[in-house]
Amino acid sequence: MSDWSSTFWASTTGLFGEEDEVDTFDPDQQTRWDNKDSLIVVIDCSREMFEKTRGEIPFQLCIKCTVSVLKNKIISSDKDLIGLVFFGTDKSENPSDFKQVYVYQELDFPDANRILDLEKFLEDDSCDNFATRFGHNTGYSLNDVLWTCSNMFSKSSQKVGHKRIMLFTNNDNPHADNPSLQRQAKTKSRDLSEIGIEIDLMHMQPPNRAFDASLFYQDVIQLDEDECGILPDPAEMFEELLCRVQRKEYKKRPLATLPLTLADGIELGVSVYNLCRSATKSSYVNLDSHTNEEVKIHTKYICKDTGRELMPTDIKLYQMFGGEKVIFEKEEVTSMKTFGDPGLLLMGFKPRSSVKTYHHIRPAQFLYPNEKSVSGSTTLFSALLGRCIARDVVPICRFIPRRNSPPRFVALLPQEEEIDEHNNQVKPPGFHVIFLPFTDDLRRLKYEQTPKATTEQINKAKQVIKNLTSGFDSSNFENPSLQKHFKNLEALALDRDEPEELIDHTEPKTEAINRKAGEAIKQFKDVVFPDDYDPLGKPAATKRKAGTADGSAAKKGKAGVDVEIDMREEAQKGRLSKLTVPVLKDFVKQAGIKCGTKKADLVEAIKSHFGFS
């Protein structure tokens, strides 16, 4: 048993660890994560979409966004599915033979060929070529378009999970002269919503008029719960449209869905999210050297004594106690690591001011209601959030994210919803989950006595900070190393001669800094540094004086000051071995003595140089 046993606290992830089980409040949550995300981009191809609006063609803006989605999918989740459908074309191409509906790309994995194919629509003569190849026709039925997308989802050979339709158009009232077609489209959209297919509207500003979603699309699309029923303004520029597409592109996947218990018998369903996470390069894949196919790794546990394969029931864990091995079963280990059911338990309330900056010991998470797990959760959550904001308090909860996780105490920091001038949600309403430290997580640091700045120096520093302070948004800065890596991969996959030019936004804007705070920085330097200070120049004094052939050298004293020494005298009195190797090497180098680098070789060479050997 000692040959294949492990100690009680040994790592057993994947065998007996907490990753073996799905320990969330919603048992179907992990199943949905394992399925592929599927997206169908639907583009309106009527003539109005090819008319220039503010210098850009709406159809080409849609193609640019689709290309961006394909590139992001290849990097972030190349196992997801994506398709492309045109409607409002004169020619038709779909399995159901619907008129004016053209399935341009079937629901499949994103790849480089699809991107290259779509980039042809961005050429200068693409509009004329599109009219010749596909044509334009307003006799389409939006009901047929939704039917086509539904059939593409159902007939996919892959296991499809989350299903979305992203609809691009600048026509706010299709079928305006045919109420029957409008009713059919609205009915079909409700049917798709019931079977879990979401419809997102990517609407653009039509020429010379406003986009009025209340005429038709308000009854067709389904707004997310966190959007509070507010439809953003139509996009006027490519940046606005791309920003909206990127927000809708990623599925909001919760880390866990748990109950929040307020009191005995009163609980609501909440989902825990990560608002942001670090972007990383994709991991390498093991390939067979002969076939270049991906190699799958299978792990087996073999008994050292008998050579037979061990099953999970054959493996025991033990803890040494009193010189003997105390054996534990898997169930016993699990019960010892279980501190309660997963969820949040309200312990009380504290003033918001009690949450300090130094309490931040790990990234915070975000709490949002989940109506599917407990009916009425959204209403109760909204009431709790509103009262916490009004009274300026934070709930303190015990948090157990998984069944085998130790409990942590967290503070729920309330956050109100923020919307920009285009009705795009900037901050969602909810609670930030702040993990509170335990006593041994904090310690007092003892600082050595350091010089203190004068009042004048502090005021000059404040002026520099004031002049350089501006609005900061982390989304405006990308990791240049990652972007260079992805652009090189993109150029390789798309067979480009060279990657796209990379703009490093992390580099300081020296011209803007000098313009805003150049004088303040100069005044700060004048009161802090000496007159002859040059930040770009070399230090006035070197670390060590170089040795010379006449027998002089330098070494550091105890106070860190260079001390002149007479190397001839040291050699004569036999004290060379007490000098450091760097001092000996410096003298040997200056004197042009050739010898080894060991201390004994250096000492003998210097003695020979002065004739004392």
Coordinates of C-alpha atoms in Angstrom, one line a residue:
M1 CA 0.0 0.0 0.0
S2 CA 2.9 2.3 0.7
D3 CA 4.0 2.0 -3.0
W4 CA 0.8 3.6 -4.4
S5 CA -0.7 5.5 -1.5
S6 CA -0.4 9.2 -0.9
T7 CA -0.6 11.3 2.1
F8 CA -3.9 12.8 3.1
W9 CA -3.1 16.3 1.8
A10 CA -1.6 15.1 -1.4
S11 CA -2.9 16.6 -4.6
T12 CA -5.6 14.4 -6.1
T13 CA -7.3 16.7 -8.6
G14 CA -9.1 14.7 -11.2
L15 CA -9.2 11.6 -9.0
F16 CA -10.8 12.7 -5.7
G17 CA -10.4 16.5 -6.0
E18 CA -13.1 19.1 -6.1
E19 CA -13.0 19.2 -9.9
D20 CA -14.5 15.8 -10.1
E21 CA -18.0 17.1 -9.3
V22 CA -20.3 19.8 -10.5
D23 CA -20.9 21.7 -7.3
T24 CA -23.2 24.4 -8.3
F25 CA -26.8 25.2 -7.4
D26 CA -27.9 24.6 -11.0
P27 CA -26.9 21.0 -12.0
D28 CA -27.4 21.8 -15.7
Q29 CA -25.0 24.7 -15.6
Q30 CA -21.9 22.7 -16.5
T31 CA -23.7 20.9 -19.3
R32 CA -24.5 24.2 -21.0
W33 CA -20.8 25.2 -20.7
D34 CA -19.7 22.0 -22.4
N35 CA -21.9 22.6 -25.4
K36 CA -20.7 24.8 -28.4
D37 CA -21.9 28.4 -28.7
S38 CA -23.6 28.9 -32.0
L39 CA -24.2 32.2 -33.8
I40 CA -25.9 33.0 -37.1
V41 CA -25.3 36.5 -38.5
V42 CA -28.2 37.7 -40.5
I43 CA -27.7 40.8 -42.8
D44 CA -30.3 42.9 -44.5
C45 CA -29.2 43.2 -48.2
S46 CA -31.8 45.7 -49.4
R47 CA -30.7 48.6 -51.6
E48 CA -30.9 51.0 -48.6
M49 CA -28.1 49.0 -46.9
F50 CA -25.8 49.8 -49.9
E51 CA -26.4 53.6 -49.8
K52 CA -23.5 55.6 -48.2
T53 CA -24.4 57.0 -44.8
R54 CA -21.9 59.4 -43.3
G55 CA -19.3 58.3 -45.7
E56 CA -19.7 54.5 -45.1
I57 CA -21.7 51.7 -46.6
P58 CA -23.9 49.9 -43.9
F59 CA -23.5 46.5 -45.6
Q60 CA -19.7 46.7 -45.5
L61 CA -19.9 47.7 -41.9
C62 CA -21.8 44.5 -41.2
I63 CA -19.2 42.5 -43.1
K64 CA -16.4 44.1 -41.1
C65 CA -18.1 43.2 -37.9
T66 CA -18.7 39.6 -39.1
V67 CA -15.0 39.3 -40.0
S68 CA -14.1 40.7 -36.5
V69 CA -16.3 38.1 -34.9
L70 CA -14.7 35.3 -36.9
K71 CA -11.2 36.4 -36.0
N72 CA -12.1 36.6 -32.3
K73 CA -13.8 33.2 -32.4
I74 CA -10.7 31.6 -33.9
I75 CA -8.6 33.0 -31.0
S76 CA -11.0 32.7 -28.1
S77 CA -13.2 29.7 -28.9
D78 CA -12.5 28.0 -32.2
K79 CA -14.9 25.2 -31.4
D80 CA -17.9 27.5 -31.5
L81 CA -20.1 27.6 -34.6
I82 CA -21.0 30.5 -36.8
G83 CA -23.1 31.0 -40.0
L84 CA -24.0 33.8 -42.3
V85 CA -27.4 34.5 -43.9
F86 CA -28.4 37.2 -46.4
F87 CA -32.0 38.3 -46.8
G88 CA -33.5 40.8 -49.2
T89 CA -31.6 39.3 -52.2
D90 CA -33.1 38.6 -55.6
K91 CA -31.5 35.1 -55.6
S92 CA -32.4 32.4 -53.1
E93 CA -30.3 29.6 -51.6
N94 CA -31.7 27.7 -48.6
P95 CA -32.9 24.1 -47.8
S96 CA -36.6 25.2 -47.5
D97 CA -36.6 27.2 -50.8
F98 CA -37.8 30.4 -49.1
K99 CA -37.8 33.4 -51.5
Q100 CA -35.1 36.2 -51.1
V101 CA -33.2 34.2 -48.4
Y102 CA -29.6 33.2 -49.1
V103 CA -27.5 31.1 -46.8
Y104 CA -24.1 32.3 -47.7
Q105 CA -22.1 30.3 -45.0
E106 CA -23.5 27.3 -43.2
L107 CA -23.3 26.9 -39.5
D108 CA -19.7 25.6 -39.0
F109 CA -16.4 26.3 -37.3
P110 CA -14.6 29.6 -38.1
D111 CA -11.6 29.3 -40.3
A112 CA -9.3 31.4 -42.5
N113 CA -11.1 30.6 -45.8
R114 CA -14.3 32.1 -44.5
I115 CA -12.5 35.3 -43.5
L116 CA -10.8 35.6 -46.9
D117 CA -14.2 35.0 -48.6
L118 CA -15.9 37.8 -46.7
E119 CA -13.1 40.3 -47.2
K120 CA -14.0 40.3 -50.9
F121 CA -17.1 42.2 -50.0
L122 CA -14.9 45.1 -48.7
E123 CA -13.3 45.8 -52.1
D124 CA -14.2 49.1 -53.9
D125 CA -16.4 47.4 -56.6
S126 CA -18.0 45.0 -54.2
C127 CA -21.4 46.8 -54.2
D128 CA -21.8 46.5 -58.0
N129 CA -20.6 42.9 -57.9
F130 CA -23.1 42.1 -55.1
A131 CA -26.0 43.5 -57.2
T132 CA -24.9 41.3 -60.2
R133 CA -24.3 38.2 -58.1
F134 CA -27.2 38.3 -55.6
G135 CA -29.4 41.2 -56.6
H136 CA -31.9 43.1 -54.4
N137 CA -35.5 42.4 -53.6
T138 CA -37.9 43.6 -50.9
G139 CA -40.3 40.8 -51.3
Y140 CA -38.8 38.8 -48.5
S141 CA -40.6 37.5 -45.3
L142 CA -38.8 38.0 -42.0
N143 CA -40.7 34.9 -40.8
D144 CA -38.9 32.9 -43.5
V145 CA -35.6 34.3 -42.4
L146 CA -36.2 33.2 -38.8
W147 CA -37.4 29.8 -40.0
T148 CA -34.2 29.3 -42.0
C149 CA -32.1 30.1 -38.9
S150 CA -34.1 27.7 -36.8
N151 CA -33.6 24.9 -39.3
M152 CA -29.8 25.6 -39.4
F153 CA -29.6 25.2 -35.7
S154 CA -31.7 22.0 -35.6
K155 CA -29.9 20.4 -38.6
S156 CA -26.4 21.1 -37.3
S157 CA -24.2 18.0 -37.1
Q158 CA -22.5 19.4 -34.0
K159 CA -23.9 19.4 -30.5
V160 CA -25.3 23.0 -30.3
G161 CA -25.6 24.7 -27.0
H162 CA -26.3 28.4 -26.7
K163 CA -28.1 29.7 -29.9
R164 CA -28.2 33.3 -31.1
I165 CA -29.2 35.2 -34.1
M166 CA -27.5 38.6 -34.7
L167 CA -29.6 40.7 -37.1
F168 CA -28.1 43.7 -38.9
T169 CA -30.5 46.1 -40.6
N170 CA -31.2 49.8 -41.0
N171 CA -34.9 49.3 -41.8
D172 CA -37.0 50.0 -38.7
N173 CA -40.4 48.9 -40.2
P174 CA -40.2 45.9 -42.6
H175 CA -43.5 44.7 -44.1
A176 CA -45.0 48.1 -43.3
D177 CA -47.7 47.4 -45.9
N178 CA -48.4 43.8 -44.9
P179 CA -49.6 43.4 -41.3
S180 CA -50.0 39.7 -41.8
L181 CA -46.2 39.2 -42.5
Q182 CA -45.4 41.3 -39.4
R183 CA -47.6 39.1 -37.2
Q184 CA -46.0 36.0 -38.6
A185 CA -42.5 37.3 -37.8
K186 CA -43.5 38.4 -34.3
T187 CA -45.1 35.0 -33.6
K188 CA -42.0 33.2 -34.9
S189 CA -39.7 35.3 -32.8
R190 CA -41.7 34.3 -29.7
D191 CA -41.5 30.6 -30.7
L192 CA -37.7 30.9 -31.0
S193 CA -37.5 32.6 -27.6
E194 CA -39.4 29.7 -26.0
I195 CA -36.9 27.1 -27.4
G196 CA -33.9 29.1 -26.2
I197 CA -32.9 30.9 -29.4
E198 CA -32.0 34.6 -28.8
I199 CA -32.4 37.4 -31.3
D200 CA -30.1 40.4 -31.0
L201 CA -30.8 43.5 -33.1
M202 CA -27.7 45.3 -34.4
H203 CA -29.6 48.3 -35.9
M204 CA -27.9 51.1 -37.8
Q205 CA -28.9 54.7 -38.4
P206 CA -30.9 54.9 -41.7
P207 CA -30.2 57.8 -44.0
N208 CA -32.0 61.1 -43.3
R209 CA -34.3 59.7 -40.6
A210 CA -34.3 58.1 -37.1
F211 CA -34.6 54.4 -36.4
D212 CA -37.8 53.8 -34.5
A213 CA -37.7 50.3 -32.9
S214 CA -41.2 50.7 -31.5
L215 CA -42.7 50.3 -35.0
F216 CA -41.7 46.6 -35.3
Y217 CA -38.5 45.3 -33.7
Q218 CA -39.5 46.0 -30.1
D219 CA -41.9 43.0 -30.3
V220 CA -39.4 40.8 -32.1
I221 CA -36.1 40.9 -30.2
Q222 CA -35.5 39.8 -26.6
L223 CA -33.5 42.3 -24.4
D224 CA -31.2 40.8 -21.8
E225 CA -32.3 41.1 -18.2
D226 CA -29.4 43.4 -17.4
E227 CA -30.4 45.8 -20.1
C228 CA -33.6 46.7 -18.2
G229 CA -35.7 46.8 -21.3
I230 CA -33.7 49.8 -22.8
L231 CA -32.7 49.4 -26.5
P232 CA -29.5 51.3 -27.4
D233 CA -29.5 54.0 -29.9
P234 CA -28.8 53.0 -33.6
A235 CA -25.1 52.9 -34.5
E236 CA -23.8 55.7 -36.7
M237 CA -20.2 54.7 -37.0
F238 CA -18.3 51.5 -37.4
E239 CA -16.7 51.8 -33.9
E240 CA -20.1 52.0 -32.3
L241 CA -21.5 49.0 -34.2
L242 CA -18.4 46.9 -33.5
C243 CA -18.5 47.8 -29.8
R244 CA -22.1 46.6 -29.6
V245 CA -21.3 43.4 -31.5
Q246 CA -18.4 42.6 -29.2
R247 CA -20.6 43.0 -26.2
K248 CA -23.2 40.6 -27.6
E249 CA -20.6 38.2 -29.1
Y250 CA -19.6 36.6 -25.8
K251 CA -22.0 34.6 -23.8
K252 CA -22.4 35.7 -20.2
R253 CA -21.4 32.5 -18.5
P254 CA -21.7 32.4 -14.7
L255 CA -19.1 30.8 -12.6
A256 CA -21.8 29.4 -10.4
T257 CA -25.5 29.7 -9.8
L258 CA -26.2 29.7 -6.0
P259 CA -28.9 30.5 -3.5
L260 CA -28.6 33.7 -1.4
T261 CA -30.3 33.0 1.9
L262 CA -31.5 36.2 3.7
A263 CA -33.3 34.4 6.6
D264 CA -34.9 31.1 7.4
G265 CA -37.1 30.2 4.4
I266 CA -36.2 33.3 2.5
E267 CA -33.8 32.8 -0.4
L268 CA -33.2 34.0 -3.9
G269 CA -31.3 32.7 -6.9
V270 CA -28.1 34.5 -7.9
S271 CA -25.4 34.0 -10.4
V272 CA -21.7 34.7 -9.8
Y273 CA -19.7 36.2 -12.7
N274 CA -16.2 37.3 -13.4
L275 CA -16.4 40.8 -15.0
C276 CA -12.9 40.6 -16.4
R277 CA -10.0 38.1 -16.6
S278 CA -6.5 38.2 -18.0
A279 CA -6.1 37.3 -21.7
T280 CA -3.5 34.7 -22.3
K281 CA -1.9 33.0 -25.3
S282 CA -3.6 29.8 -26.4
S283 CA -2.0 26.6 -25.0
Y284 CA 0.0 24.3 -27.2
V285 CA -1.4 21.1 -28.5
N286 CA 0.4 17.8 -28.6
L287 CA 0.6 16.4 -32.2
D288 CA 1.7 13.1 -33.5
S289 CA 5.1 13.5 -35.3
H290 CA 4.0 11.2 -38.2
T291 CA 0.4 12.1 -38.9
N292 CA 0.3 15.6 -37.4
E293 CA -2.9 14.7 -35.7
E294 CA -3.8 15.8 -32.1
V295 CA -2.7 13.4 -29.4
K296 CA -5.0 12.6 -26.6
I297 CA -3.6 11.9 -23.1
H298 CA -5.0 9.1 -21.0
T299 CA -3.8 8.6 -17.4
K300 CA -3.6 5.2 -15.7
Y301 CA -2.5 4.3 -12.2
I302 CA -0.3 1.2 -12.1
C303 CA 0.6 -0.8 -8.9
K304 CA 4.3 -0.9 -8.6
D305 CA 4.3 -4.4 -7.0
T306 CA 1.8 -6.3 -9.2
G307 CA 1.8 -4.2 -12.4
R308 CA -2.0 -4.2 -12.6
E309 CA -4.1 -1.1 -13.4
L310 CA -5.6 0.5 -10.3
M311 CA -9.2 1.5 -10.1
P312 CA -10.3 4.6 -8.1
T313 CA -11.7 2.2 -5.4
D314 CA -8.3 0.6 -5.0
I315 CA -6.6 3.9 -4.1
K316 CA -6.7 5.0 -0.5
L317 CA -5.5 8.1 1.3
Y318 CA -3.8 8.1 4.7
Q319 CA -2.4 10.4 7.3
M320 CA 0.5 9.4 9.5
F321 CA -0.5 9.6 13.2
G322 CA 1.5 8.1 16.1
G323 CA 3.7 6.3 13.6
E324 CA 0.8 4.5 12.0
K325 CA -1.1 5.1 8.8
V326 CA -4.7 6.2 9.3
I327 CA -6.7 5.2 6.2
F328 CA -9.5 7.4 4.8
E329 CA -12.1 6.5 2.3
K330 CA -13.1 9.0 -0.4
E331 CA -16.4 9.7 1.3
E332 CA -14.7 10.5 4.5
V333 CA -12.3 12.9 2.8
T334 CA -15.2 14.6 1.1
S335 CA -17.1 14.9 4.4
M336 CA -14.1 16.5 6.1
K337 CA -13.8 19.0 3.4
T338 CA -17.5 19.9 3.4
F339 CA -18.5 22.9 5.5
G340 CA -22.1 23.3 4.2
D341 CA -24.1 23.5 1.1
P342 CA -22.9 25.9 -1.6
G343 CA -24.4 29.4 -1.4
L344 CA -24.4 32.7 0.3
L345 CA -25.8 33.2 3.9
L346 CA -26.5 36.7 5.0
M347 CA -24.7 37.4 8.3
G348 CA -25.6 41.1 8.7
F349 CA -24.8 44.6 7.4
K350 CA -21.9 47.0 7.8
P351 CA -21.5 50.7 6.7
R352 CA -20.0 51.0 3.3
S353 CA -17.0 52.9 4.8
S354 CA -16.0 49.7 6.7
V355 CA -14.8 48.1 3.4
K356 CA -11.2 49.4 3.1
T357 CA -8.8 49.4 0.2
Y358 CA -6.4 47.0 1.9
H359 CA -9.2 44.4 2.1
H360 CA -8.6 43.6 -1.6
I361 CA -6.7 40.4 -1.4
R362 CA -8.0 38.8 -4.6
P363 CA -10.1 39.8 -7.7
A364 CA -13.7 40.6 -6.9
Q365 CA -16.6 38.8 -8.5
F366 CA -20.1 40.0 -9.4
L367 CA -23.5 39.0 -8.2
Y368 CA -26.6 39.2 -10.4
P369 CA -30.1 37.6 -9.9
N370 CA -31.1 34.4 -11.6
E371 CA -34.8 34.2 -12.1
K372 CA -34.7 30.7 -13.6
S373 CA -33.5 29.0 -10.3
V374 CA -35.9 30.8 -7.9
S375 CA -39.0 32.7 -9.2
G376 CA -39.1 36.3 -8.0
S377 CA -35.4 36.6 -7.4
T378 CA -35.1 39.7 -9.6
T379 CA -37.7 41.6 -7.6
L380 CA -36.2 40.7 -4.2
F381 CA -32.6 41.3 -5.5
S382 CA -33.6 44.7 -6.9
A383 CA -35.2 45.7 -3.5
L384 CA -32.1 44.6 -1.6
L385 CA -29.8 46.5 -3.9
G386 CA -32.0 49.6 -3.7
R387 CA -32.1 49.7 0.1
C388 CA -28.3 49.0 0.4
I389 CA -27.6 52.0 -1.9
A390 CA -30.1 54.2 -0.1
R391 CA -28.7 53.4 3.4
D392 CA -25.1 53.2 2.2
V393 CA -24.5 49.7 3.7
V394 CA -22.9 46.5 2.5
P395 CA -24.3 43.0 3.3
I396 CA -21.7 40.7 4.9
C397 CA -22.2 37.0 3.9
R398 CA -20.7 33.6 4.3
F399 CA -19.8 32.4 0.9
I400 CA -19.3 28.7 -0.1
P401 CA -18.8 28.6 -3.9
R402 CA -18.6 24.7 -4.2
R403 CA -19.4 21.8 -2.0
N404 CA -15.8 21.0 -1.2
S405 CA -14.7 24.7 -0.8
P406 CA -13.9 26.2 2.6
P407 CA -16.2 29.1 3.6
R408 CA -15.1 32.7 3.1
F409 CA -16.7 35.9 4.4
V410 CA -17.5 38.4 1.7
A411 CA -18.8 42.0 1.5
L412 CA -21.4 42.7 -1.2
L413 CA -20.6 46.1 -2.5
P414 CA -23.7 47.6 -4.2
Q415 CA -23.4 49.2 -7.7
E416 CA -26.1 51.2 -9.6
E417 CA -26.6 50.8 -13.3
E418 CA -24.9 53.4 -15.6
I419 CA -25.9 54.1 -19.2
D420 CA -23.9 56.2 -21.7
E421 CA -25.4 58.8 -24.0
H422 CA -26.3 56.1 -26.6
N423 CA -28.2 54.1 -24.0
N424 CA -25.5 51.5 -23.9
Q425 CA -25.0 49.9 -20.5
V426 CA -21.7 50.9 -19.0
K427 CA -22.1 49.3 -15.6
P428 CA -24.7 46.7 -14.7
P429 CA -26.7 46.8 -11.5
G430 CA -25.7 44.3 -8.9
F431 CA -23.2 43.5 -6.1
H432 CA -19.4 43.2 -6.2
V433 CA -18.3 40.2 -4.2
I434 CA -15.4 41.5 -2.1
F435 CA -13.5 38.7 -0.4
L436 CA -12.7 39.8 3.2
P437 CA -9.3 38.8 4.6
F438 CA -8.8 36.7 7.7
T439 CA -6.6 37.9 10.5
D440 CA -3.5 36.1 9.4
D441 CA -3.9 37.6 5.9
L442 CA -3.0 41.0 7.2
R443 CA 0.3 42.1 8.8
R444 CA 2.0 45.3 9.8
L445 CA 5.1 46.3 8.0
K446 CA 7.9 48.1 9.7
Y447 CA 9.5 50.8 7.4
E448 CA 13.0 52.1 7.9
Q449 CA 13.3 55.8 8.6
T450 CA 13.2 57.6 5.2
P451 CA 13.6 61.3 4.3
K452 CA 10.3 63.3 4.3
A453 CA 9.4 65.7 1.6
T454 CA 8.9 69.3 2.3
T455 CA 5.6 71.1 2.0
E456 CA 6.8 72.9 -1.2
Q457 CA 7.9 69.5 -2.8
I458 CA 4.5 68.0 -1.9
N459 CA 2.6 70.9 -3.5
K460 CA 4.7 70.7 -6.7
A461 CA 4.0 66.9 -6.9
K462 CA 0.3 67.6 -6.5
Q463 CA 0.4 70.0 -9.4
V464 CA 2.0 67.4 -11.6
I465 CA -0.5 64.8 -10.7
K466 CA -3.4 67.3 -11.2
N467 CA -2.2 68.2 -14.7
L468 CA -1.7 64.6 -15.8
T469 CA -5.0 63.2 -14.3
S470 CA -7.5 62.2 -17.0
G471 CA -10.2 59.7 -17.5
F472 CA -8.8 56.1 -17.6
D473 CA -10.5 53.1 -19.2
S474 CA -8.6 49.8 -19.1
S475 CA -10.5 48.7 -22.3
N476 CA -8.5 51.4 -24.2
F477 CA -5.2 49.5 -23.6
E478 CA -4.4 46.1 -25.1
N479 CA -1.5 43.9 -24.2
P480 CA 1.0 44.6 -27.1
S481 CA 2.7 41.3 -26.6
L482 CA -0.6 39.4 -27.0
Q483 CA -1.7 41.5 -29.9
K484 CA 1.6 41.0 -31.8
H485 CA 1.2 37.2 -31.2
F486 CA -2.4 37.2 -32.6
K487 CA -1.6 39.4 -35.6
N488 CA 1.3 37.1 -36.5
L489 CA -1.0 34.1 -36.3
E490 CA -3.6 36.0 -38.4
A491 CA -1.1 36.9 -41.1
L492 CA 0.1 33.3 -41.2
A493 CA -3.4 31.8 -41.4
L494 CA -4.6 34.4 -44.0
D495 CA -1.4 34.1 -46.1
R496 CA -0.6 37.8 -45.8
D497 CA 2.9 39.1 -46.7
E498 CA 3.2 40.8 -43.3
P499 CA 1.0 41.3 -40.2
E500 CA -1.1 44.4 -39.7
E501 CA 0.7 47.3 -38.1
L502 CA 0.5 47.2 -34.3
I503 CA -0.2 50.4 -32.4
D504 CA 1.2 50.2 -28.8
H505 CA -1.2 52.3 -26.7
T506 CA 0.8 51.6 -23.6
E507 CA 3.7 53.8 -24.7
P508 CA 3.7 57.2 -23.0
K509 CA 2.5 60.2 -25.1
T510 CA 5.5 62.4 -24.4
E511 CA 4.2 65.4 -26.5
A512 CA 0.9 65.5 -24.6
I513 CA 2.6 65.1 -21.2
N514 CA 5.0 68.0 -22.0
R515 CA 2.1 70.1 -23.2
K516 CA -0.1 69.5 -20.1
A517 CA 2.5 69.3 -17.4
G518 CA 5.9 70.2 -18.8
E519 CA 6.3 73.4 -16.7
A520 CA 5.0 71.6 -13.5
I521 CA 7.4 68.8 -14.0
K522 CA 10.3 71.3 -14.4
Q523 CA 9.3 73.1 -11.2
F524 CA 9.1 69.8 -9.4
K525 CA 12.6 68.8 -10.5
D526 CA 14.0 72.2 -9.4
V527 CA 12.8 71.8 -5.8
V528 CA 13.6 68.1 -5.4
F529 CA 16.8 67.4 -7.3
P530 CA 20.1 69.3 -7.3
D531 CA 21.0 71.8 -10.0
D532 CA 23.4 69.5 -11.9
Y533 CA 20.9 66.5 -11.9
D534 CA 20.6 64.8 -15.2
P535 CA 18.1 61.8 -15.3
L536 CA 19.5 60.6 -18.6
G537 CA 23.2 61.0 -17.7
K538 CA 25.5 58.5 -16.1
P539 CA 26.2 58.7 -12.4
A540 CA 29.0 61.1 -11.4
A541 CA 30.9 58.5 -9.4
T542 CA 31.5 54.9 -10.4
K543 CA 31.0 52.0 -8.1
R544 CA 34.6 51.2 -7.8
K545 CA 37.8 52.8 -8.9
A546 CA 39.7 50.9 -11.4
G547 CA 43.0 49.3 -10.5
T548 CA 46.2 50.5 -12.2
A549 CA 49.4 48.9 -13.1
D550 CA 51.3 51.0 -10.5
G551 CA 49.9 48.8 -7.8
S552 CA 46.8 50.9 -6.7
A553 CA 43.3 49.5 -6.5
A554 CA 40.0 50.3 -4.8
K555 CA 37.6 48.4 -2.6
K556 CA 34.3 49.2 -0.8
G557 CA 34.5 50.1 2.9
K558 CA 31.8 49.2 5.4
A559 CA 30.1 52.5 4.9
G560 CA 29.9 51.9 1.1
V561 CA 32.7 54.4 0.3
D562 CA 35.5 53.6 -2.1
V563 CA 38.8 53.0 -0.2
E564 CA 42.2 53.3 -2.0
I565 CA 44.5 50.4 -1.4
D566 CA 48.1 49.6 -2.4
M567 CA 48.1 46.3 -4.2
R568 CA 52.0 46.0 -4.1
E569 CA 51.9 46.5 -0.3
E570 CA 49.1 43.9 0.0
A571 CA 51.1 41.4 -2.0
Q572 CA 54.2 42.0 0.0
K573 CA 52.5 41.5 3.3
G574 CA 50.6 38.4 2.1
R575 CA 47.1 40.0 2.4
L576 CA 45.9 39.5 -1.1
S577 CA 43.7 36.5 -0.1
K578 CA 41.7 38.9 2.1
L579 CA 40.6 41.0 -0.8
T580 CA 37.5 40.3 -2.8
V581 CA 37.5 38.6 -6.2
P582 CA 36.0 41.7 -8.0
V583 CA 38.9 43.9 -6.7
L584 CA 41.5 41.3 -7.8
K585 CA 39.9 40.9 -11.2
D586 CA 39.8 44.7 -11.7
F587 CA 43.5 45.0 -11.0
V588 CA 44.4 42.0 -13.2
K589 CA 42.4 43.5 -16.1
Q590 CA 44.0 47.0 -15.8
A591 CA 47.5 45.6 -15.4
G592 CA 47.0 43.3 -18.4
I593 CA 47.8 40.1 -16.5
K594 CA 46.6 36.9 -18.0
C595 CA 45.5 34.3 -15.5
G596 CA 42.5 32.1 -14.4
T597 CA 39.3 33.4 -12.8
K598 CA 39.6 31.6 -9.5
K599 CA 40.8 33.5 -6.4
A600 CA 43.9 31.4 -5.9
D601 CA 44.9 31.9 -9.6
L602 CA 44.4 35.7 -9.2
V603 CA 46.5 35.9 -6.0
E604 CA 49.4 33.9 -7.5
A605 CA 49.3 35.9 -10.7
I606 CA 49.5 39.2 -8.8
K607 CA 52.3 38.0 -6.7
S608 CA 54.2 36.9 -9.8
H609 CA 53.6 40.3 -11.3
F610 CA 55.3 42.1 -8.4
G611 CA 57.9 39.4 -8.0
F612 CA 56.9 38.1 -4.6
S613 CA 56.1 34.5 -5.6

